[in-house]
Backbone atoms as SQL, in Angstrom:
CREATE TABLE atoms (id INTEGER PRIMARY KEY, chain TEXT, resi INTEGER, resn TEXT, atom TEXT, x REAL, y REAL, z REAL);
INSERT INTO atoms VALUES
  (1, 'A', 1, 'UNK', 'N', 202.662, -193.716, -107.135),
  (2, 'A', 1, 'UNK', 'CA', 201.566, -194.287, -106.382),
  (3, 'A', 1, 'UNK', 'C', 200.352, -193.398, -106.585),
  (4, 'A', 2, 'UNK', 'N', 199.263, -194.019, -106.961),
  (5, 'A', 2, 'UNK', 'CA', 198.020, -193.272, -107.191),
  (6, 'A', 2, 'UNK', 'C', 197.391, -192.897, -105.856),
  (7, 'A', 3, 'UNK', 'N', 196.803, -191.703, -105.761),
  (8, 'A', 3, 'UNK', 'CA', 196.131, -191.312, -104.514),
  (9, 'A', 3, 'UNK', 'C', 194.908, -192.183, -104.287),
  (10, 'A', 4, 'UNK', 'N', 194.546, -192.379, -103.028),
  (11, 'A', 4, 'UNK', 'CA', 193.360, -193.201, -102.755),
  (12, 'A', 4, 'UNK', 'C', 192.101, -192.538, -103.286),
  (13, 'A', 5, 'UNK', 'N', 191.140, -193.342, -103.683),
  (14, 'A', 5, 'UNK', 'CA', 189.860, -192.823, -104.162),
  (15, 'A', 5, 'UNK', 'C', 189.007, -192.425, -102.980),
  (16, 'A', 6, 'UNK', 'N', 188.132, -191.462, -103.216),
  (17, 'A', 6, 'UNK', 'CA', 187.203, -191.046, -102.178),
  (18, 'A', 6, 'UNK', 'C', 186.333, -192.239, -101.792),
  (19, 'A', 7, 'UNK', 'N', 186.303, -192.532, -100.527),
  (20, 'A', 7, 'UNK', 'CA', 185.481, -193.636, -100.050),
  (21, 'A', 7, 'UNK', 'C', 186.178, -194.977, -100.056),
  (22, 'A', 8, 'UNK', 'N', 187.387, -195.052, -100.554),
  (23, 'A', 8, 'UNK', 'CA', 188.114, -196.323, -100.569),
  (24, 'A', 8, 'UNK', 'C', 188.601, -196.648, -99.162),
  (25, 'A', 9, 'UNK', 'N', 188.587, -197.910, -98.833),
  (26, 'A', 9, 'UNK', 'CA', 189.021, -198.324, -97.500),
  (27, 'A', 9, 'UNK', 'C', 190.539, -198.271, -97.444),
  (28, 'A', 10, 'UNK', 'N', 191.075, -197.589, -96.453),
  (29, 'A', 10, 'UNK', 'CA', 192.519, -197.492, -96.267),
  (30, 'A', 10, 'UNK', 'C', 193.050, -198.867, -95.883),
  (31, 'A', 11, 'UNK', 'N', 194.178, -199.304, -96.463),
  (32, 'A', 11, 'UNK', 'CA', 194.691, -200.653, -96.192),
  (33, 'A', 11, 'UNK', 'C', 194.978, -200.911, -94.714),
  (34, 'A', 12, 'UNK', 'N', 195.297, -199.882, -93.948),
  (35, 'A', 12, 'UNK', 'CA', 195.628, -200.077, -92.543),
  (36, 'A', 12, 'UNK', 'C', 194.465, -199.752, -91.613),
  (37, 'A', 13, 'UNK', 'N', 193.282, -199.521, -92.180),
  (38, 'A', 13, 'UNK', 'CA', 192.122, -199.190, -91.353),
  (39, 'A', 13, 'UNK', 'C', 191.704, -200.408, -90.544),
  (40, 'A', 14, 'UNK', 'N', 191.392, -200.199, -89.296),
  (41, 'A', 14, 'UNK', 'CA', 191.007, -201.300, -88.415),
  (42, 'A', 14, 'UNK', 'C', 189.501, -201.526, -88.403),
  (43, 'A', 15, 'UNK', 'N', 188.774, -200.551, -88.864),
  (44, 'A', 15, 'UNK', 'CA', 187.320, -200.655, -88.848),
  (45, 'A', 15, 'UNK', 'C', 186.805, -200.511, -90.269),
  (46, 'A', 16, 'UNK', 'N', 185.718, -201.168, -90.557),
  (47, 'A', 16, 'UNK', 'CA', 185.126, -201.108, -91.889),
  (48, 'A', 16, 'UNK', 'C', 184.619, -199.716, -92.248),
  (49, 'A', 17, 'UNK', 'N', 184.320, -198.899, -91.228),
  (50, 'A', 17, 'UNK', 'CA', 183.781, -197.571, -91.532),
  (51, 'A', 17, 'UNK', 'C', 184.875, -196.517, -91.705),
  (52, 'A', 18, 'UNK', 'N', 186.142, -196.903, -91.660),
  (53, 'A', 18, 'UNK', 'CA', 187.243, -195.968, -91.902),
  (54, 'A', 18, 'UNK', 'C', 187.440, -195.836, -93.406),
  (55, 'A', 19, 'UNK', 'N', 187.397, -194.665, -93.901),
  (56, 'A', 19, 'UNK', 'CA', 187.562, -194.406, -95.329),
  (57, 'A', 19, 'UNK', 'C', 188.682, -193.388, -95.525),
  (58, 'A', 20, 'UNK', 'N', 189.378, -193.512, -96.632),
  (59, 'A', 20, 'UNK', 'CA', 190.437, -192.558, -96.965),
  (60, 'A', 20, 'UNK', 'C', 189.811, -191.424, -97.775),
  (61, 'A', 21, 'UNK', 'N', 190.329, -190.265, -97.596),
  (62, 'A', 21, 'UNK', 'CA', 189.842, -189.101, -98.316),
  (63, 'A', 21, 'UNK', 'C', 190.979, -188.581, -99.178),
  (64, 'A', 22, 'UNK', 'N', 190.776, -188.567, -100.481),
  (65, 'A', 22, 'UNK', 'CA', 191.810, -188.006, -101.344),
  (66, 'A', 22, 'UNK', 'C', 191.492, -186.542, -101.571),
  (67, 'A', 23, 'UNK', 'N', 192.506, -185.729, -101.540),
  (68, 'A', 23, 'UNK', 'CA', 192.347, -184.289, -101.703),
  (69, 'A', 23, 'UNK', 'C', 193.236, -183.850, -102.852),
  (70, 'A', 24, 'UNK', 'N', 192.658, -183.115, -103.751),
  (71, 'A', 24, 'UNK', 'CA', 193.435, -182.554, -104.852),
  (72, 'A', 24, 'UNK', 'C', 193.713, -181.106, -104.511),
  (73, 'A', 25, 'UNK', 'N', 194.974, -180.764, -104.445),
  (74, 'A', 25, 'UNK', 'CA', 195.362, -179.404, -104.091),
  (75, 'A', 25, 'UNK', 'C', 195.645, -178.638, -105.383),
  (76, 'A', 26, 'UNK', 'N', 194.967, -177.525, -105.562),
  (77, 'A', 26, 'UNK', 'CA', 195.180, -176.671, -106.721),
  (78, 'A', 26, 'UNK', 'C', 195.998, -175.467, -106.273),
  (79, 'A', 27, 'UNK', 'N', 197.186, -175.350, -106.814),
  (80, 'A', 27, 'UNK', 'CA', 198.039, -174.229, -106.460),
  (81, 'A', 27, 'UNK', 'C', 197.637, -173.019, -107.286),
  (82, 'A', 28, 'UNK', 'N', 197.707, -171.840, -106.679),
  (83, 'A', 28, 'UNK', 'CA', 197.320, -170.639, -107.423),
  (84, 'A', 28, 'UNK', 'C', 198.270, -170.379, -108.595),
  (85, 'A', 29, 'UNK', 'N', 197.730, -169.753, -109.620),
  (86, 'A', 29, 'UNK', 'CA', 198.521, -169.368, -110.786),
  (87, 'A', 29, 'UNK', 'C', 198.538, -167.848, -110.846),
  (88, 'A', 30, 'UNK', 'N', 199.586, -167.328, -111.434),
  (89, 'A', 30, 'UNK', 'CA', 199.721, -165.875, -111.594),
  (90, 'A', 30, 'UNK', 'C', 199.712, -165.585, -113.093),
  (91, 'A', 31, 'UNK', 'N', 198.871, -164.626, -113.470),
  (92, 'A', 31, 'UNK', 'CA', 198.822, -164.169, -114.856),
  (93, 'A', 31, 'UNK', 'C', 199.414, -162.772, -114.926),
  (94, 'A', 32, 'UNK', 'N', 200.270, -162.564, -115.901),
  (95, 'A', 32, 'UNK', 'CA', 200.873, -161.256, -116.151),
  (96, 'A', 32, 'UNK', 'C', 200.314, -160.769, -117.480),
  (97, 'A', 33, 'UNK', 'N', 199.528, -159.695, -117.423),
  (98, 'A', 33, 'UNK', 'CA', 198.839, -159.199, -118.618),
  (99, 'A', 33, 'UNK', 'C', 199.412, -157.832, -118.991),
  (100, 'A', 34, 'UNK', 'N', 199.799, -157.702, -120.259),
  (101, 'A', 34, 'UNK', 'CA', 200.345, -156.450, -120.794),
  (102, 'A', 34, 'UNK', 'C', 199.366, -155.915, -121.826),
  (103, 'A', 35, 'UNK', 'N', 198.918, -154.681, -121.630),
  (104, 'A', 35, 'UNK', 'CA', 197.976, -154.043, -122.548),
  (105, 'A', 35, 'UNK', 'C', 198.681, -152.851, -123.181),
  (106, 'A', 36, 'UNK', 'N', 198.585, -152.759, -124.494),
  (107, 'A', 36, 'UNK', 'CA', 199.199, -151.615, -125.182),
  (108, 'A', 36, 'UNK', 'C', 198.308, -151.177, -126.337),
  (109, 'A', 37, 'UNK', 'N', 198.548, -149.960, -126.783),
  (110, 'A', 37, 'UNK', 'CA', 197.823, -149.466, -127.942),
  (111, 'A', 37, 'UNK', 'C', 198.248, -150.253, -129.175),
  (112, 'A', 38, 'UNK', 'N', 197.316, -150.465, -130.085),
  (113, 'A', 38, 'UNK', 'CA', 197.660, -151.118, -131.346),
  (114, 'A', 38, 'UNK', 'C', 198.670, -150.252, -132.085),
  (115, 'A', 39, 'UNK', 'N', 199.503, -150.883, -132.879),
  (116, 'A', 39, 'UNK', 'CA', 200.558, -150.159, -133.607),
  (117, 'A', 39, 'UNK', 'C', 199.978, -149.095, -134.536),
  (118, 'A', 40, 'UNK', 'N', 198.752, -149.288, -134.974),
  (119, 'A', 40, 'UNK', 'CA', 198.132, -148.327, -135.895),
  (120, 'A', 40, 'UNK', 'C', 197.524, -147.129, -135.171),
  (121, 'A', 41, 'UNK', 'N', 197.528, -147.139, -133.836),
  (122, 'A', 41, 'UNK', 'CA', 196.940, -146.051, -133.044),
  (123, 'A', 41, 'UNK', 'C', 198.053, -145.127, -132.556),
  (124, 'A', 42, 'UNK', 'N', 197.862, -143.834, -132.747),
  (125, 'A', 42, 'UNK', 'CA', 198.827, -142.837, -132.288),
  (126, 'A', 42, 'UNK', 'C', 198.941, -142.892, -130.760),
  (127, 'A', 43, 'UNK', 'N', 200.168, -142.814, -130.257),
  (128, 'A', 43, 'UNK', 'CA', 200.418, -142.875, -128.808),
  (129, 'A', 43, 'UNK', 'C', 201.040, -141.553, -128.360),
  (130, 'A', 44, 'UNK', 'N', 200.223, -140.536, -128.032),
  (131, 'A', 44, 'UNK', 'CA', 200.764, -139.221, -127.668),
  (132, 'A', 44, 'UNK', 'C', 201.619, -139.260, -126.407),
  (133, 'A', 45, 'UNK', 'N', 201.243, -140.084, -125.433),
  (134, 'A', 45, 'UNK', 'CA', 202.054, -140.172, -124.212),
  (135, 'A', 45, 'UNK', 'C', 203.416, -140.787, -124.525),
  (136, 'A', 46, 'UNK', 'N', 203.436, -141.811, -125.358),
  (137, 'A', 46, 'UNK', 'CA', 204.704, -142.415, -125.769),
  (138, 'A', 46, 'UNK', 'C', 205.582, -141.420, -126.525),
  (139, 'A', 47, 'UNK', 'N', 204.972, -140.617, -127.404),
  (140, 'A', 47, 'UNK', 'CA', 205.717, -139.592, -128.152),
  (141, 'A', 47, 'UNK', 'C', 206.306, -138.538, -127.213),
  (142, 'A', 48, 'UNK', 'N', 205.544, -138.131, -126.205),
  (143, 'A', 48, 'UNK', 'CA', 206.031, -137.152, -125.231),
  (144, 'A', 48, 'UNK', 'C', 207.217, -137.703, -124.454),
  (145, 'A', 49, 'UNK', 'N', 207.103, -138.950, -124.009),
  (146, 'A', 49, 'UNK', 'CA', 208.215, -139.590, -123.279),
  (147, 'A', 49, 'UNK', 'C', 209.430, -139.725, -124.186),
  (148, 'A', 50, 'UNK', 'N', 209.199, -140.103, -125.448),
  (149, 'A', 50, 'UNK', 'CA', 210.302, -140.230, -126.400),
  (150, 'A', 50, 'UNK', 'C', 211.028, -138.897, -126.583),
  (151, 'A', 51, 'UNK', 'N', 210.262, -137.821, -126.737),
  (152, 'A', 51, 'UNK', 'CA', 210.863, -136.488, -126.880),
  (153, 'A', 51, 'UNK', 'C', 211.666, -136.097, -125.649),
  (154, 'A', 52, 'UNK', 'N', 211.136, -136.377, -124.468),
  (155, 'A', 52, 'UNK', 'CA', 211.852, -136.047, -123.226),
  (156, 'A', 52, 'UNK', 'C', 213.145, -136.848, -123.116),
  (157, 'A', 53, 'UNK', 'N', 213.113, -138.106, -123.491),
  (158, 'A', 53, 'UNK', 'CA', 214.323, -138.937, -123.424),
  (159, 'A', 53, 'UNK', 'C', 215.391, -138.415, -124.387),
  (160, 'A', 54, 'UNK', 'N', 214.977, -138.004, -125.580),
  (161, 'A', 54, 'UNK', 'CA', 215.928, -137.444, -126.552),
  (162, 'A', 54, 'UNK', 'C', 216.600, -136.183, -125.987),
  (163, 'A', 55, 'UNK', 'N', 215.784, -135.295, -125.384),
  (164, 'A', 55, 'UNK', 'CA', 216.319, -134.068, -124.799),
  (165, 'A', 55, 'UNK', 'C', 217.266, -134.351, -123.639),
  (166, 'A', 56, 'UNK', 'N', 217.046, -135.469, -122.943),
  (167, 'A', 56, 'UNK', 'CA', 217.900, -135.840, -121.810),
  (168, 'A', 56, 'UNK', 'C', 219.175, -136.554, -122.254),
  (169, 'A', 57, 'UNK', 'N', 219.330, -136.748, -123.564),
  (170, 'A', 57, 'UNK', 'CA', 220.555, -137.343, -124.068),
  (171, 'A', 57, 'UNK', 'C', 220.479, -138.829, -124.371),
  (172, 'A', 58, 'UNK', 'N', 219.316, -139.410, -124.291),
  (173, 'A', 58, 'UNK', 'CA', 219.169, -140.833, -124.625),
  (174, 'A', 58, 'UNK', 'C', 218.942, -140.961, -126.126),
  (175, 'A', 59, 'UNK', 'N', 220.001, -140.838, -126.889),
  (176, 'A', 59, 'UNK', 'CA', 219.921, -140.820, -128.348),
  (177, 'A', 59, 'UNK', 'C', 219.654, -142.171, -128.981),
  (178, 'A', 60, 'UNK', 'N', 219.848, -143.234, -128.260),
  (179, 'A', 60, 'UNK', 'CA', 219.645, -144.577, -128.798),
  (180, 'A', 60, 'UNK', 'C', 218.183, -145.010, -128.809),
  (181, 'A', 61, 'UNK', 'N', 217.301, -144.255, -128.189),
  (182, 'A', 61, 'UNK', 'CA', 215.892, -144.626, -128.106),
  (183, 'A', 61, 'UNK', 'C', 215.187, -144.192, -129.394),
  (184, 'A', 62, 'UNK', 'N', 214.641, -145.165, -130.133),
  (185, 'A', 62, 'UNK', 'CA', 213.976, -144.869, -131.402),
  (186, 'A', 62, 'UNK', 'C', 212.484, -144.629, -131.256),
  (187, 'A', 63, 'UNK', 'N', 211.844, -145.286, -130.294),
  (188, 'A', 63, 'UNK', 'CA', 210.398, -145.166, -130.146),
  (189, 'A', 63, 'UNK', 'C', 210.009, -145.578, -128.728),
  (190, 'A', 64, 'UNK', 'N', 208.926, -145.014, -128.233),
  (191, 'A', 64, 'UNK', 'CA', 208.387, -145.383, -126.924),
  (192, 'A', 64, 'UNK', 'C', 206.882, -145.561, -127.082),
  (193, 'A', 65, 'UNK', 'N', 206.365, -146.674, -126.601),
  (194, 'A', 65, 'UNK', 'CA', 204.927, -146.937, -126.561),
  (195, 'A', 65, 'UNK', 'C', 204.569, -147.204, -125.109),
  (196, 'A', 66, 'UNK', 'N', 203.595, -146.519, -124.601),
  (197, 'A', 66, 'UNK', 'CA', 203.189, -146.732, -123.215),
  (198, 'A', 66, 'UNK', 'C', 202.058, -147.741, -123.170),
  (199, 'A', 67, 'UNK', 'N', 201.869, -148.348, -121.997),
  (200, 'A', 67, 'UNK', 'CA', 200.804, -149.329, -121.851),
  (201, 'A', 67, 'UNK', 'C', 200.452, -149.545, -120.388),
  (202, 'A', 68, 'UNK', 'N', 199.728, -150.635, -120.140),
  (203, 'A', 68, 'UNK', 'CA', 199.293, -150.979, -118.787),
  (204, 'A', 68, 'UNK', 'C', 199.766, -152.407, -118.479),
  (205, 'A', 69, 'UNK', 'N', 199.989, -152.668, -117.205),
  (206, 'A', 69, 'UNK', 'CA', 200.459, -153.975, -116.757),
  (207, 'A', 69, 'UNK', 'C', 199.587, -154.432, -115.594),
  (208, 'A', 70, 'UNK', 'N', 199.152, -155.691, -115.622),
  (209, 'A', 70, 'UNK', 'CA', 198.313, -156.248, -114.568),
  (210, 'A', 70, 'UNK', 'C', 198.872, -157.585, -114.106),
  (211, 'A', 71, 'UNK', 'N', 198.817, -157.826, -112.801),
  (212, 'A', 71, 'UNK', 'CA', 199.131, -159.138, -112.235),
  (213, 'A', 71, 'UNK', 'C', 197.846, -159.670, -111.637),
  (214, 'A', 72, 'UNK', 'N', 197.429, -160.844, -112.076),
  (215, 'A', 72, 'UNK', 'CA', 196.183, -161.440, -111.603),
  (216, 'A', 72, 'UNK', 'C', 196.510, -162.806, -111.000),
  (217, 'A', 73, 'UNK', 'N', 196.094, -163.021, -109.750),
  (218, 'A', 73, 'UNK', 'CA', 196.289, -164.317, -109.109),
  (219, 'A', 73, 'UNK', 'C', 195.005, -165.117, -109.239),
  (220, 'A', 74, 'UNK', 'N', 195.131, -166.315, -109.787),
  (221, 'A', 74, 'UNK', 'CA', 193.979, -167.195, -110.011),
  (222, 'A', 74, 'UNK', 'C', 194.072, -168.387, -109.070),
  (223, 'A', 75, 'UNK', 'N', 192.955, -168.773, -108.502),
  (224, 'A', 75, 'UNK', 'CA', 192.960, -169.902, -107.578),
  (225, 'A', 75, 'UNK', 'C', 192.881, -171.237, -108.304),
  (226, 'A', 76, 'UNK', 'N', 192.450, -171.227, -109.551),
  (227, 'A', 76, 'UNK', 'CA', 192.306, -172.458, -110.310),
  (228, 'A', 76, 'UNK', 'C', 193.662, -172.939, -110.811),
  (229, 'A', 77, 'UNK', 'N', 194.017, -174.177, -110.545),
  (230, 'A', 77, 'UNK', 'CA', 195.295, -174.728, -110.982),
  (231, 'A', 77, 'UNK', 'C', 195.258, -175.337, -112.368),
  (232, 'A', 78, 'UNK', 'N', 194.107, -175.339, -113.031),
  (233, 'A', 78, 'UNK', 'CA', 193.969, -175.904, -114.374),
  (234, 'A', 78, 'UNK', 'C', 194.438, -174.873, -115.400),
  (235, 'A', 79, 'UNK', 'N', 195.522, -175.172, -116.085),
  (236, 'A', 79, 'UNK', 'CA', 196.150, -174.209, -116.995),
  (237, 'A', 79, 'UNK', 'C', 195.214, -173.782, -118.131),
  (238, 'A', 80, 'UNK', 'N', 194.499, -174.727, -118.725),
  (239, 'A', 80, 'UNK', 'CA', 193.612, -174.394, -119.845),
  (240, 'A', 80, 'UNK', 'C', 192.461, -173.500, -119.396),
  (241, 'A', 81, 'UNK', 'N', 191.891, -173.782, -118.235),
  (242, 'A', 81, 'UNK', 'CA', 190.810, -172.934, -117.715),
  (243, 'A', 81, 'UNK', 'C', 191.347, -171.556, -117.350),
  (244, 'A', 82, 'UNK', 'N', 192.557, -171.505, -116.809),
  (245, 'A', 82, 'UNK', 'CA', 193.172, -170.220, -116.457),
  (246, 'A', 82, 'UNK', 'C', 193.403, -169.387, -117.709),
  (247, 'A', 83, 'UNK', 'N', 193.899, -170.009, -118.779),
  (248, 'A', 83, 'UNK', 'CA', 194.121, -169.288, -120.026),
  (249, 'A', 83, 'UNK', 'C', 192.824, -168.695, -120.553),
  (250, 'A', 84, 'UNK', 'N', 191.760, -169.498, -120.539),
  (251, 'A', 84, 'UNK', 'CA', 190.469, -169.023, -121.039),
  (252, 'A', 84, 'UNK', 'C', 189.948, -167.866, -120.192),
  (253, 'A', 85, 'UNK', 'N', 190.120, -167.981, -118.875),
  (254, 'A', 85, 'UNK', 'CA', 189.622, -166.922, -117.992),
  (255, 'A', 85, 'UNK', 'C', 190.415, -165.626, -118.159),
  (256, 'A', 86, 'UNK', 'N', 191.725, -165.724, -118.256),
  (257, 'A', 86, 'UNK', 'CA', 192.559, -164.524, -118.433),
  (258, 'A', 86, 'UNK', 'C', 192.233, -163.842, -119.759),
  (259, 'A', 87, 'UNK', 'N', 192.063, -164.626, -120.809),
  (260, 'A', 87, 'UNK', 'CA', 191.720, -164.038, -122.102),
  (261, 'A', 87, 'UNK', 'C', 190.375, -163.330, -122.039),
  (262, 'A', 88, 'UNK', 'N', 189.405, -163.930, -121.367),
  (263, 'A', 88, 'UNK', 'CA', 188.088, -163.311, -121.230),
  (264, 'A', 88, 'UNK', 'C', 188.170, -162.014, -120.425),
  (265, 'A', 89, 'UNK', 'N', 188.920, -162.039, -119.314),
  (266, 'A', 89, 'UNK', 'CA', 189.094, -160.838, -118.489),
  (267, 'A', 89, 'UNK', 'C', 189.750, -159.727, -119.301),
  (268, 'A', 90, 'UNK', 'N', 190.806, -160.073, -120.037),
  (269, 'A', 90, 'UNK', 'CA', 191.530, -159.075, -120.823),
  (270, 'A', 90, 'UNK', 'C', 190.639, -158.469, -121.904),
  (271, 'A', 91, 'UNK', 'N', 189.856, -159.302, -122.586),
  (272, 'A', 91, 'UNK', 'CA', 188.996, -158.819, -123.667),
  (273, 'A', 91, 'UNK', 'C', 187.820, -158.000, -123.145),
  (274, 'A', 92, 'UNK', 'N', 187.224, -158.442, -122.027),
  (275, 'A', 92, 'UNK', 'CA', 185.997, -157.810, -121.555),
  (276, 'A', 92, 'UNK', 'C', 186.221, -156.664, -120.573),
  (277, 'A', 93, 'UNK', 'N', 187.358, -156.672, -119.858),
  (278, 'A', 93, 'UNK', 'CA', 187.539, -155.690, -118.782),
  (279, 'A', 93, 'UNK', 'C', 188.781, -154.815, -118.965),
  (280, 'A', 94, 'UNK', 'N', 189.903, -155.417, -119.280),
  (281, 'A', 94, 'UNK', 'CA', 191.177, -154.693, -119.235),
  (282, 'A', 94, 'UNK', 'C', 191.494, -153.890, -120.490),
  (283, 'A', 95, 'UNK', 'N', 190.900, -154.231, -121.621),
  (284, 'A', 95, 'UNK', 'CA', 191.244, -153.546, -122.866),
  (285, 'A', 95, 'UNK', 'C', 190.032, -152.936, -123.546),
  (286, 'A', 96, 'UNK', 'N', 190.310, -151.947, -124.366),
  (287, 'A', 96, 'UNK', 'CA', 189.344, -151.452, -125.332),
  (288, 'A', 96, 'UNK', 'C', 189.772, -152.090, -126.656),
  (289, 'A', 97, 'UNK', 'N', 189.075, -153.126, -127.117),
  (290, 'A', 97, 'UNK', 'CA', 189.543, -153.890, -128.279),
  (291, 'A', 97, 'UNK', 'C', 189.624, -153.084, -129.579),
  (292, 'A', 98, 'UNK', 'N', 189.013, -151.926, -129.620),
  (293, 'A', 98, 'UNK', 'CA', 189.091, -151.098, -130.827),
  (294, 'A', 98, 'UNK', 'C', 190.489, -150.507, -130.980),
  (295, 'A', 99, 'UNK', 'N', 191.111, -150.089, -129.856),
  (296, 'A', 99, 'UNK', 'CA', 192.405, -149.412, -129.942),
  (297, 'A', 99, 'UNK', 'C', 193.537, -150.121, -129.206),
  (298, 'A', 100, 'UNK', 'N', 193.221, -151.150, -128.421),
  (299, 'A', 100, 'UNK', 'CA', 194.252, -151.802, -127.618),
  (300, 'A', 100, 'UNK', 'C', 194.358, -153.289, -127.935),
  (301, 'A', 101, 'UNK', 'N', 195.541, -153.830, -127.658),
  (302, 'A', 101, 'UNK', 'CA', 195.782, -155.262, -127.777),
  (303, 'A', 101, 'UNK', 'C', 196.437, -155.733, -126.483),
  (304, 'A', 102, 'UNK', 'N', 196.463, -157.038, -126.273),
  (305, 'A', 102, 'UNK', 'CA', 197.054, -157.550, -125.042),
  (306, 'A', 102, 'UNK', 'C', 197.852, -158.811, -125.329),
  (307, 'A', 103, 'UNK', 'N', 198.724, -159.111, -124.409),
  (308, 'A', 103, 'UNK', 'CA', 199.435, -160.387, -124.378),
  (309, 'A', 103, 'UNK', 'C', 199.560, -160.752, -122.926),
  (310, 'A', 104, 'UNK', 'N', 199.770, -162.019, -122.663),
  (311, 'A', 104, 'UNK', 'CA', 199.860, -162.450, -121.259),
  (312, 'A', 104, 'UNK', 'C', 200.748, -163.677, -121.149),
  (313, 'A', 105, 'UNK', 'N', 201.166, -163.926, -119.922),
  (314, 'A', 105, 'UNK', 'CA', 201.888, -165.158, -119.625),
  (315, 'A', 105, 'UNK', 'C', 201.347, -165.695, -118.303),
  (316, 'A', 106, 'UNK', 'N', 201.451, -167.005, -118.130),
  (317, 'A', 106, 'UNK', 'CA', 200.995, -167.662, -116.908),
  (318, 'A', 106, 'UNK', 'C', 202.172, -168.288, -116.196),
  (319, 'A', 107, 'UNK', 'N', 202.150, -168.188, -114.888),
  (320, 'A', 107, 'UNK', 'CA', 203.185, -168.788, -114.051),
  (321, 'A', 107, 'UNK', 'C', 202.510, -169.624, -112.986),
  (322, 'A', 108, 'UNK', 'N', 202.969, -170.854, -112.831),
  (323, 'A', 108, 'UNK', 'CA', 202.377, -171.730, -111.819),
  (324, 'A', 108, 'UNK', 'C', 203.114, -171.619, -110.516);
């Protein structure tokens, strides 16, 4: 069943001036953004953690790369607009594009 249009007369309205109001509810979306150094950039903190893990007996660990993690709650329920906004935020605010890269996922 399609929602009533704004200003449409409700079928059960008793007066001509009764109008139905349709409301579109946009549920918030959550973006999970992961920022890490590009593979071509040396990661001294990751190397330090890797060395410490080896000394602690974690011999199966081959490499460690450190990064940043962000959770962003968006009020817009439009997935395409949310994707564009998250990408813009990540490029302009969360990363240094010369040395860092990002990936993200969206959850409704």
